[in-house]
Structure formats: C-alpha cells, structure tokens
Coordinates of C-alpha atoms and ligand atoms in Angstrom, one line a residue:
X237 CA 84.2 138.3 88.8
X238 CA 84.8 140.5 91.7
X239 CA 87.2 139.7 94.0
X240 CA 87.8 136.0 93.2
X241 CA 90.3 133.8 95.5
X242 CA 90.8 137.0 97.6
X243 CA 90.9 134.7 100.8
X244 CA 90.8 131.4 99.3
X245 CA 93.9 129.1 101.0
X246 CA 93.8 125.7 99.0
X247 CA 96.9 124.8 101.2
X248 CA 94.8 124.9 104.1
X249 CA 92.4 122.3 102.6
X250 CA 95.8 120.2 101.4
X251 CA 96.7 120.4 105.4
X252 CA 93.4 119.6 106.4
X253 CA 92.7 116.7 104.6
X254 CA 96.5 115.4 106.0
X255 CA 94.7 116.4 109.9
X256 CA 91.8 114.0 109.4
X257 CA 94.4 111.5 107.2
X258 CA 95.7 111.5 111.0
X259 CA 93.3 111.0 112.9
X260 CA 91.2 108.6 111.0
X261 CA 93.3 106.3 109.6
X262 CA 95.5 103.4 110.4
X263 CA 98.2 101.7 108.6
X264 CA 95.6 99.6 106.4
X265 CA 93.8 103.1 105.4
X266 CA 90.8 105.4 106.3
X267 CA 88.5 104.1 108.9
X268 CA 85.5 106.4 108.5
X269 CA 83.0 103.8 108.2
X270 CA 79.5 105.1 108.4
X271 CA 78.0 105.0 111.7
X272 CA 80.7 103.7 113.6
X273 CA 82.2 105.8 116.8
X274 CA 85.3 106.5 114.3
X275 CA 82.3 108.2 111.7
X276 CA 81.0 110.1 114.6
X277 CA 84.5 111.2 115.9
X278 CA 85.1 112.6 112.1
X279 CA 81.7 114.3 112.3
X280 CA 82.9 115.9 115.1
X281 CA 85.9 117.3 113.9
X282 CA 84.3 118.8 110.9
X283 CA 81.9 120.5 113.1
X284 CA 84.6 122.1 115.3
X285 CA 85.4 123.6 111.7
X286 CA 82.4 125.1 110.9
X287 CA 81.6 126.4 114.0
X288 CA 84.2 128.9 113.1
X289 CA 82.0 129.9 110.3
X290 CA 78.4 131.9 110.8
X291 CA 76.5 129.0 109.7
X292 CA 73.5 127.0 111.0
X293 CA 74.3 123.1 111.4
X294 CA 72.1 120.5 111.8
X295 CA 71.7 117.1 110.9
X296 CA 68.8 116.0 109.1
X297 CA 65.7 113.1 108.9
X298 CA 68.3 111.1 107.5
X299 CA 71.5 111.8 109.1
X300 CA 73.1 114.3 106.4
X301 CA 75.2 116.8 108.2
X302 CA 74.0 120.1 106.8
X303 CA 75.8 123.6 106.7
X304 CA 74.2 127.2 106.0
X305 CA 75.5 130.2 105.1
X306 CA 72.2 132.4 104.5
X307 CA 72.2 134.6 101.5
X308 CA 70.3 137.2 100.2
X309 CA 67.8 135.0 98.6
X310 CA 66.4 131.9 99.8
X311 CA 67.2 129.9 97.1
X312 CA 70.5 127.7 97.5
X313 CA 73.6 126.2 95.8
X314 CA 74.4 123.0 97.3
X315 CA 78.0 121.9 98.1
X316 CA 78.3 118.3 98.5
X317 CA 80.6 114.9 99.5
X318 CA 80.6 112.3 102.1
X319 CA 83.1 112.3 105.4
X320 CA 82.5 108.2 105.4
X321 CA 84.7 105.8 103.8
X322 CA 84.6 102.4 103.5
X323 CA 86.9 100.1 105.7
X324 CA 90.7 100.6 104.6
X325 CA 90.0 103.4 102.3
X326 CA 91.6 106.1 100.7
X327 CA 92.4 109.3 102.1
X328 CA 90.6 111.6 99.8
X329 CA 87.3 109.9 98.6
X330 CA 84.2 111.8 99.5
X331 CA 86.0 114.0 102.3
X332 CA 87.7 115.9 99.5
X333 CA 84.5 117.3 98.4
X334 CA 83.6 118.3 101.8
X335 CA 86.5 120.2 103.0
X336 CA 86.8 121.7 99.5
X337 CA 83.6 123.0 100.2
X338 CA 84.4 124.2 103.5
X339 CA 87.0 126.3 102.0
X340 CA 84.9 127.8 99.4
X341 CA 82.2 128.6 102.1
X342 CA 85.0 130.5 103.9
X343 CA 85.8 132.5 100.5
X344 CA 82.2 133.1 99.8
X345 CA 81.3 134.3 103.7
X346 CA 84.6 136.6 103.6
X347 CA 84.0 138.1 100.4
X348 CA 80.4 138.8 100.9
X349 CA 80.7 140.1 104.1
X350 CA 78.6 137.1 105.9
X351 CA 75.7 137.5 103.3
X352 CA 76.1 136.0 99.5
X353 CA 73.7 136.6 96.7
X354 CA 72.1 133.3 97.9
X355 CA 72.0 131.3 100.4
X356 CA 75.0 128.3 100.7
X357 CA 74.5 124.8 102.1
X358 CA 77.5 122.4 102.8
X359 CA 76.2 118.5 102.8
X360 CA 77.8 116.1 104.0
X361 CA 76.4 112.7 103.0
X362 CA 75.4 109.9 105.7
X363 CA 76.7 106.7 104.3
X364 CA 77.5 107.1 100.8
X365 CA 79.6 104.2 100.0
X366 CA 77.1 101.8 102.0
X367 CA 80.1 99.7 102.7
X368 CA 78.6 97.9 106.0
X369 CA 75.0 97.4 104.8
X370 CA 75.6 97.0 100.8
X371 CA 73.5 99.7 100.3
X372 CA 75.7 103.3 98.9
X373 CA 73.7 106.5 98.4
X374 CA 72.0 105.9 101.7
X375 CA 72.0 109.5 102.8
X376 CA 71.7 111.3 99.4
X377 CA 68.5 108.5 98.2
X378 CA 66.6 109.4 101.3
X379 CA 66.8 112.8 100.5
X380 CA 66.0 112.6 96.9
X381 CA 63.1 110.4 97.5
X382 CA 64.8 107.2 95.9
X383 CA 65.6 105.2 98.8
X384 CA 63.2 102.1 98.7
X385 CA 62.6 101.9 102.5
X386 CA 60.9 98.3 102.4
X387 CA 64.0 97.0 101.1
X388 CA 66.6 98.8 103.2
X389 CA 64.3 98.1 106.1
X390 CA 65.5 94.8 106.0
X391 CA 69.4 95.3 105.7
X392 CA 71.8 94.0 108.3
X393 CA 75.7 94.0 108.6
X394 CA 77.7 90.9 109.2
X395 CA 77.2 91.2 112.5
X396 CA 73.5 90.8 112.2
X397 CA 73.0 94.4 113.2
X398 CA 70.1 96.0 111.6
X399 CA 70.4 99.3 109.5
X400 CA 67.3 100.5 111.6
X401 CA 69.3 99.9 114.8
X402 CA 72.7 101.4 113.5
X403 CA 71.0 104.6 113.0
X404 CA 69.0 104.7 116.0
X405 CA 72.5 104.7 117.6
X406 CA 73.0 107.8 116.0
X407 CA 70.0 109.5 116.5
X408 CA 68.5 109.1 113.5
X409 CA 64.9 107.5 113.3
X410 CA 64.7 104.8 110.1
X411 CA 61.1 105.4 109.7
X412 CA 61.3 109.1 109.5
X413 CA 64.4 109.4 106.5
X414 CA 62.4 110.3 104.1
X415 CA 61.6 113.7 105.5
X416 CA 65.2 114.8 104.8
X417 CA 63.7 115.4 100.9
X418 CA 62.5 119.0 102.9
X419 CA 65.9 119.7 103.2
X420 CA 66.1 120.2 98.7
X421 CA 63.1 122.7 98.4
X422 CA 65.1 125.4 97.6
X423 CA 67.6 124.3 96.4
X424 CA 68.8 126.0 92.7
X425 CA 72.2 123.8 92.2
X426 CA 74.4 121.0 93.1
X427 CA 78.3 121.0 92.9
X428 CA 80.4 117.8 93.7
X429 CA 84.4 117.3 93.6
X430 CA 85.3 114.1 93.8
X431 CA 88.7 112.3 92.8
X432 CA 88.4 110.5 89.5
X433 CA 88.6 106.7 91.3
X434 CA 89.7 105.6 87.6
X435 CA 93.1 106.3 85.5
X436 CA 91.4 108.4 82.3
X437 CA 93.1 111.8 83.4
X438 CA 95.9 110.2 84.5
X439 CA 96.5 108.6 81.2
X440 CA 95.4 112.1 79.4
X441 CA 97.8 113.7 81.7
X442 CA 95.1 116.3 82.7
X443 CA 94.4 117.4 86.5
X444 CA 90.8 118.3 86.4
X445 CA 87.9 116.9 84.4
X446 CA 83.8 117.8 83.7
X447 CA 81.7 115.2 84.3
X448 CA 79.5 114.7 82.0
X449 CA 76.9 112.2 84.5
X450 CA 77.0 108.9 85.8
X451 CA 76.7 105.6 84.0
X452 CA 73.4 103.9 83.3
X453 CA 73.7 100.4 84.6
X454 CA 72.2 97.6 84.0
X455 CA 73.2 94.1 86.3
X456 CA 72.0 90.4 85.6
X457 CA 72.5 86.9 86.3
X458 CA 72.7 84.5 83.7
X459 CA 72.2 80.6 84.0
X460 CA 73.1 78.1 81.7
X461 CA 71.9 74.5 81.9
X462 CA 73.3 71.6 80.6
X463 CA 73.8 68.0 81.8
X464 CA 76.1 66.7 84.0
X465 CA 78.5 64.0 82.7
X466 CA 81.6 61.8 83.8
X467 CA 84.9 63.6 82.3
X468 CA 86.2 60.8 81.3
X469 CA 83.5 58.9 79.6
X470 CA 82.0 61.2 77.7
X471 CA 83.2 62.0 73.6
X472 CA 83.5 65.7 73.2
X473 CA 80.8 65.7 70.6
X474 CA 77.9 64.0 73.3
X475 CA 78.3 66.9 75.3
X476 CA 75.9 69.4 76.7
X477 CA 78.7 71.7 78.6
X478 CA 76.6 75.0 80.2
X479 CA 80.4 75.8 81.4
X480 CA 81.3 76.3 77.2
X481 CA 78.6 78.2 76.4
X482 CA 78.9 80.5 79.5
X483 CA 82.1 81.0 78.6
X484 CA 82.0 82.2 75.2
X485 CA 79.9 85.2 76.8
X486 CA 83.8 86.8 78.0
X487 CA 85.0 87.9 74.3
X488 CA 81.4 88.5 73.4
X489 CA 80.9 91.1 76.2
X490 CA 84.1 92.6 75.1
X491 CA 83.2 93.2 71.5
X492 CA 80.1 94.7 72.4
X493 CA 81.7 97.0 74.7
X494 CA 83.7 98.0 71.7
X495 CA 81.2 98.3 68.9
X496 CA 79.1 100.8 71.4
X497 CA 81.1 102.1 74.0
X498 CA 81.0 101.8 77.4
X499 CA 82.2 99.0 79.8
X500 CA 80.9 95.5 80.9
X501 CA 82.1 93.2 82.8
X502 CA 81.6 89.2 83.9
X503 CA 82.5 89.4 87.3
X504 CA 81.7 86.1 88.8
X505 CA 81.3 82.4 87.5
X506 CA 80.1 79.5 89.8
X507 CA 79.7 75.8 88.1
X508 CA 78.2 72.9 89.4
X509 CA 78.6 69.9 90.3
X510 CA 81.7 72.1 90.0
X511 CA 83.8 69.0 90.3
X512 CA 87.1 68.1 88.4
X513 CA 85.2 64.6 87.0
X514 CA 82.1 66.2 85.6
X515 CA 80.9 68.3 83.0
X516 CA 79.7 71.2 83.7
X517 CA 75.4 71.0 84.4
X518 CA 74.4 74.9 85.8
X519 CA 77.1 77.8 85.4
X520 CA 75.7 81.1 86.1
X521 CA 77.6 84.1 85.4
X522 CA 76.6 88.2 86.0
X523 CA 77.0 90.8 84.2
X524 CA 77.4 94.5 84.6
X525 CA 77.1 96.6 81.9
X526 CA 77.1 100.4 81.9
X527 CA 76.8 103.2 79.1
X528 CA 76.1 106.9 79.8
X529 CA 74.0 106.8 77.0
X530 CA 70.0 105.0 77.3
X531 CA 69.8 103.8 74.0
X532 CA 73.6 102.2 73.5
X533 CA 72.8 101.1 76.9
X534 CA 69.9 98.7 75.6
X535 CA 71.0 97.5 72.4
X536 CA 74.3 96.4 74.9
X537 CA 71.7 95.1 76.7
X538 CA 70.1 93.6 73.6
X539 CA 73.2 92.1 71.6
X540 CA 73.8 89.8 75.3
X541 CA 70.8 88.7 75.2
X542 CA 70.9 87.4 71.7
X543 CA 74.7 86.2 71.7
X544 CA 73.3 84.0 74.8
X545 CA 70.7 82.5 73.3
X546 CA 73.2 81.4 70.1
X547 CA 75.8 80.0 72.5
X548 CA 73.2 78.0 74.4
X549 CA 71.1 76.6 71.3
X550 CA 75.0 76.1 69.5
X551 CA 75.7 73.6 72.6
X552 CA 72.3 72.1 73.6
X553 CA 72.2 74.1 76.7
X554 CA 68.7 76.5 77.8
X555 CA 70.0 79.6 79.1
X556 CA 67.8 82.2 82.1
X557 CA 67.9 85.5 82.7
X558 CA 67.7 87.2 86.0
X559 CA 67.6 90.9 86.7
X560 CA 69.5 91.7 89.6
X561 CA 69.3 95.5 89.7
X562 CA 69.3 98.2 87.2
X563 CA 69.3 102.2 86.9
X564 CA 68.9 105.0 84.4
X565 CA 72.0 106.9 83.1
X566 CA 71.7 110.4 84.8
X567 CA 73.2 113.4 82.6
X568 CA 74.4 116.6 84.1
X569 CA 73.0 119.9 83.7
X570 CA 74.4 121.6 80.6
X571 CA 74.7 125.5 81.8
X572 CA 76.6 123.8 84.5
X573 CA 78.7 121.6 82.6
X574 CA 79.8 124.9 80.7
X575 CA 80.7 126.7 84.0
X576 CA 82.3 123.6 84.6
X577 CA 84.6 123.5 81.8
X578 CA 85.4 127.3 81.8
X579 CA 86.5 126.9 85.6
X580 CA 89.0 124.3 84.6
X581 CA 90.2 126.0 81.7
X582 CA 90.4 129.4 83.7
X583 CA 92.3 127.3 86.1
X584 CA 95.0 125.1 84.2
X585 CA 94.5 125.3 80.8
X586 CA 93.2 122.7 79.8
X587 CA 89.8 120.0 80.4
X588 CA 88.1 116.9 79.7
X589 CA 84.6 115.6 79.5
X590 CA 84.4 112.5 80.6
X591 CA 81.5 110.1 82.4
X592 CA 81.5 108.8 85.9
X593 CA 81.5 104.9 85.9
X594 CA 80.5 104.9 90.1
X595 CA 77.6 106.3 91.4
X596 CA 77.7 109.9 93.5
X597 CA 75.6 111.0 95.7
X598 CA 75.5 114.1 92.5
X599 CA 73.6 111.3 90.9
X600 CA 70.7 111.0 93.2
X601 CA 70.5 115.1 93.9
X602 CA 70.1 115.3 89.8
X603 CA 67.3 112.2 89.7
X604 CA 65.4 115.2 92.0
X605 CA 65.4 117.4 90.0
X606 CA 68.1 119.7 90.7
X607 CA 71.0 120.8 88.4
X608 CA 73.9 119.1 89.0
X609 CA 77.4 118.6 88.3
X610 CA 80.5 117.0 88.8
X611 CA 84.4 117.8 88.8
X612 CA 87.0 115.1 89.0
X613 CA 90.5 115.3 89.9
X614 CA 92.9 113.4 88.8
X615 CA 93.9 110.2 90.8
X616 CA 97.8 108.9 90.5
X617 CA 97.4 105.4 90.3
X618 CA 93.4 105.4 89.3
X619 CA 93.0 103.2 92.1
X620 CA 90.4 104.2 95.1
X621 CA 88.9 102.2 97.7
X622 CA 92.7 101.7 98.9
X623 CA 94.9 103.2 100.9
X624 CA 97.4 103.6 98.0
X625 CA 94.6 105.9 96.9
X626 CA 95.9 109.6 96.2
X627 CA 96.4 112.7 94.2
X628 CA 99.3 115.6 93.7
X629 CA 99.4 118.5 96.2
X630 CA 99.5 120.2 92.9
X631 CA 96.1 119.1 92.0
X632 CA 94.7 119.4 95.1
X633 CA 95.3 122.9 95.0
X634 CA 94.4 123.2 91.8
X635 CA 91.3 121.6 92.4
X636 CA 90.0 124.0 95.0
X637 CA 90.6 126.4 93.0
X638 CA 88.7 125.7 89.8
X639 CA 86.1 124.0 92.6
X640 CA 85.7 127.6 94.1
X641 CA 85.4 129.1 90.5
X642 CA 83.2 127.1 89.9
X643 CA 81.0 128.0 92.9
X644 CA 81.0 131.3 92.2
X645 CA 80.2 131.1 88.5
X646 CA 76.9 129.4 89.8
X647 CA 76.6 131.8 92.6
X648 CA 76.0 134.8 89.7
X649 CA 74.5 133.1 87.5
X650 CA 71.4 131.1 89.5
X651 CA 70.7 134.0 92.5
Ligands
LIG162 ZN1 83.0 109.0 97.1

C-alpha cells in the first residue's frame, strides 16, 4: 500500500479524546447524553473539527451527523461511532470510533490529494446507547429501516418528556426518521472501532481484537405459580413453593451456558406475597440468553424451556412464559473480517476473534445489508458504562493505527 500512515498522528486523536474528556465530563464521568444541550455542545465541537477538512456535513432525517469526503466513485466506505454517552459514562465509548475516524479521514484526504478512490462518509450516531428513552440504536435503526416507529412513538423519559418532543428540540422531525435509510444507498462498507466494554483481551493480554458479530439474543419472563402458605404451619413436604422451583433455574442456566457456549443470565427475581411469613405463591424471573450462533442459540433456548417445566411439575407449581424481546445474531462480513485480522497483525502482532456481547450500531448497518465489521480495543478493567472506563495510550495509538489500515485495505479493495 502506497504511502500508508504518511500523515496519520494517533497522538492527536489520544489528545483529542482527553479535549472532549474536558469538556464533557464531570467528576461522576461523561455527560454526553443524547439530545441534551451537553450532546449538542459536543456536536458542536466535532464540527469545528471537520470543518478543517473538505467535507460536506449535514445531519440527517434522523439526527445522524454525517461527514463526506467525495471520491472518485460514488460508492462509499462508512466510518462509524456515537459522540453520546449515557449519564456518568466513560470517556472513550462510542466517541473513540468517531475521532478515530476523523483521523483516518485526515490521512485518506492528505494522501489522496482531496479525492480517494471512493467516496468517505464519517457517521456519527444520534443516540446510540438510548440511555434516556430505553431505546439504544435509535440513530443507526432509523437508518437501517429497523426502528419500529409505533413503538418508539410512544417513549418518554422520566421526566415524562416525549422522544417526539426531544428531537423536535433538535431539529429533527419523529415522523420523518425513516428517510435517513437514503443516506445507505451507496454505501459499499462499514467500519466500527469500539473499546471492547468486556475483559476477554484484557485477560488474553492482546490490544486489538476482530469481531466476529454481535450476539443473538433472546429475553423472557418467566412465572412460577404456586400457593401461598403460613411459614410456620406448613410441613416442608405440603408445599407448593414457585420461589424453589424458580430458583433451581440459576445452576441450570449455568450449565447450559456451558454445554453450548455463550452467556445467560437471571437478572431479576420478584416473589410474592414476598413476605418473611409466607411461602412463596408467584416468583417471576427473566432471562437473557445470548449466542452468536442461531442454532446454539435455540436449543439454549430449548433446554430452559424444558428444565422449567421439570422444576415446576417436580414441585406442583405451573410455570408461563413471556417474550419480552428478542433478535437475530448478526455475523460480520468475512472479506472484511480478513482485512480485519491482517490490520491487527500488521500492526502488533498478534489478534483475536472474538463476538460482541452489546449491540453496535455495526449491528444494525449489517441487518441492511451492508458489509460490516468490527475492531475492539482492549479495555483495562473490562468495565464500560463508568467513569473508571479506560484503555492504554499504547493501545489507543495502536488502535488508530490498525483502524486506519484497515480503512485503507477496504478503500482498495471495494472502489
Ligand atoms: Zn458504544
């Protein structure tokens, strides 16, 4: 490859990332909240960066900031990540991607003289983590035709503020989002960086990894019914306890994550009467279980169902299923999971495949259609969504680096 890294300054992204740390945090962490004035403010800044590039910048049906360096061709590679954060977040989470990709648009515009073999687009998502209306992927589902707009039509914040009315306040129209989906007609690939928000490279002791796609998931409530009895009147054997068989679901979950892979989790448990002096009559418990793989996925899916039904008829209990939300594991493309790997090895040495257990917004750009992948960096403590969230200068730089290989490998290969 001709001319590779000629002008690209990691550092710069390093220092830039500590400029917005600045101004956009507090002591409790990043405040980048989508569609607050501290969102806008950020928005702001990153403009005031790119207006020192030749680009055209315009936001879309759907509030995605968008970024063009025209090429040659009219076909595009997509850069993307999300300048929003939910409430004391972490530094890097989402803006990482984008001011990674604002360096390698500097690289690409210097290096090909204003005019690349085809044409560039920086994204940056509009409310990816969907921390104020429980909704992530806002931005990115619009765009990808996803977004179920009956449902987010009716989401408000705690404040009782409508999602309709929070974007109105930024200019965007609810009823229109769905013509962001123009914005993807010709586009050719999607790249996303993205800290690894989970300890697997830091326990592999690898800075960069290729993801491989994002988890399948599949998320239900289960209620078991029993009978309510005094505590201390009735004999051990007379009971019909929905608490006992619920709970035997926690080390049955746990073996099934082992026998196929993948993770699942009990997250919450409510009982009632739920009082000290009664047995237990209704305890309902979810369940989250995700797989990168469809098929391991189901019979997860499968061997709960079944080891419910036992525990329930084993204590004279009935057990119901409820769906509470569900989606399709989304694999990455495979010619760009190989220029993935080659940019890390080119860069440090050494890679890992490994799947994404949170959603991206990569996901939704794939779901249309699009080839798509992923690179994570290492995170030091695999904690995100905290401020303690953070990764090695060393990586950082590193990161842009292979990033920006990357972008170039995809650059030649899909013009
Ligand atoms: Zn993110």
């Amino acid at each position: 490859m001709r001319g590779v890294n000629s002008t690209l300054d990691p550092r710069r992204t390093v220092a830039e990332l500590q400029e917005l740390r600045r101004l956009t945090s507090d002591e409790q962490g990043a405040q980048r909240v989508a569609f607050t004035p501290m969102w806008v403010k950020t928005r702001e800044w990153l403009r005031a960066k790119l207006a020192a590039l030749p680009l055209e910048t315009h936001v879309d049906a759907a509030g995605n900031l968008w970024s063009t360096l025209k090429g040659r061709s009219e076909k595009s590679l997509l850069i993307g990540g999300h300048m929003d954060s939910v409430p004391n977040g972490g530094w890097l989470d989402g803006c990482l991607n984008v001011l990674a990709g604002l360096e390698v648009l500097r690289r690409i515009d210097a290096q090909y003289d204003h005019q690349p073999p085809m044409t560039v687009r920086l994204v940056d998502w509009a409310d990816e983590e969907g921390a104020r209306f429980g909704r992530s992927l806002f931005g990115s589902s619009a765009c990808s035709g996803n977004l179920d707009l009956a449902e987010a039509r009716k989401l408000v914040d705690r404040d009782g503020v409508r999602l309709a009315d929070a974007l109105a306040g930024v200019g965007v129209a609810f009823e229109n989002v769905k013509d962001s989906r123009r914005e993807l007609a010709n586009a050719a690939a999607y790249l996303e960086l993205h800290i690894e928000q989970g300890p697997v490279l830091l326990d592999l002791g690898l800075p960069l990894g290729v993801v491989l796609g994002t988890f399948g998931v599949e998320r239900h409530a289960i209620t078991f019914h029993g009978q309510a009895a005094h505590s201390g009147s009735t004999p051990m054997n007379r009971r019909r306890d929905a608490f006992l068989a619920a709970a035997r679901m926690s080390p049955e979950i746990y073996e099934i994550a082992r026998r196929h892979g993948g993770v699942g989790t009990i997250g919450s448990c409510t009982t009632k009467p739920g009082i000290v002096t009664s047995v237990v009559e209704d305890c309902r418990i979810t369940l989250d279980q995700r797989h990168l793989d469809a098929a391991a996925l189901a019979t997860s899916l499968a061997e709960a169902r079944a080891a419910s039904g036992r525990f329930a008829s084993e204590g004279g209990v009935d057990v119901a299923w409820e769906r509470l939300w569900n989606i399709e594991p989304v694999l990455f493309d495979p010619r760009l999971l190989q220029f993935c790997e080659e940019s890390i090895l080119e860069t440090c040495g050494k890679v890992h495949r490994l799947p994404s257990g949170p959603l991206h917004d990569a996901a939704e750009v794939a779901r249309a259609g699009v080839p798509t992948v992923m690179m994570f960096v290492q995170s030091l403590h695999g904690i995100s969504h905290n401020r303690i969230e953070d990764t090695s200068e060393e990586h950082l730089e590193l990161c842009v680096r292979a990033f920006d290989r990357l972008a170039e490998k995809t650059l030649q290969a899909f013009a």
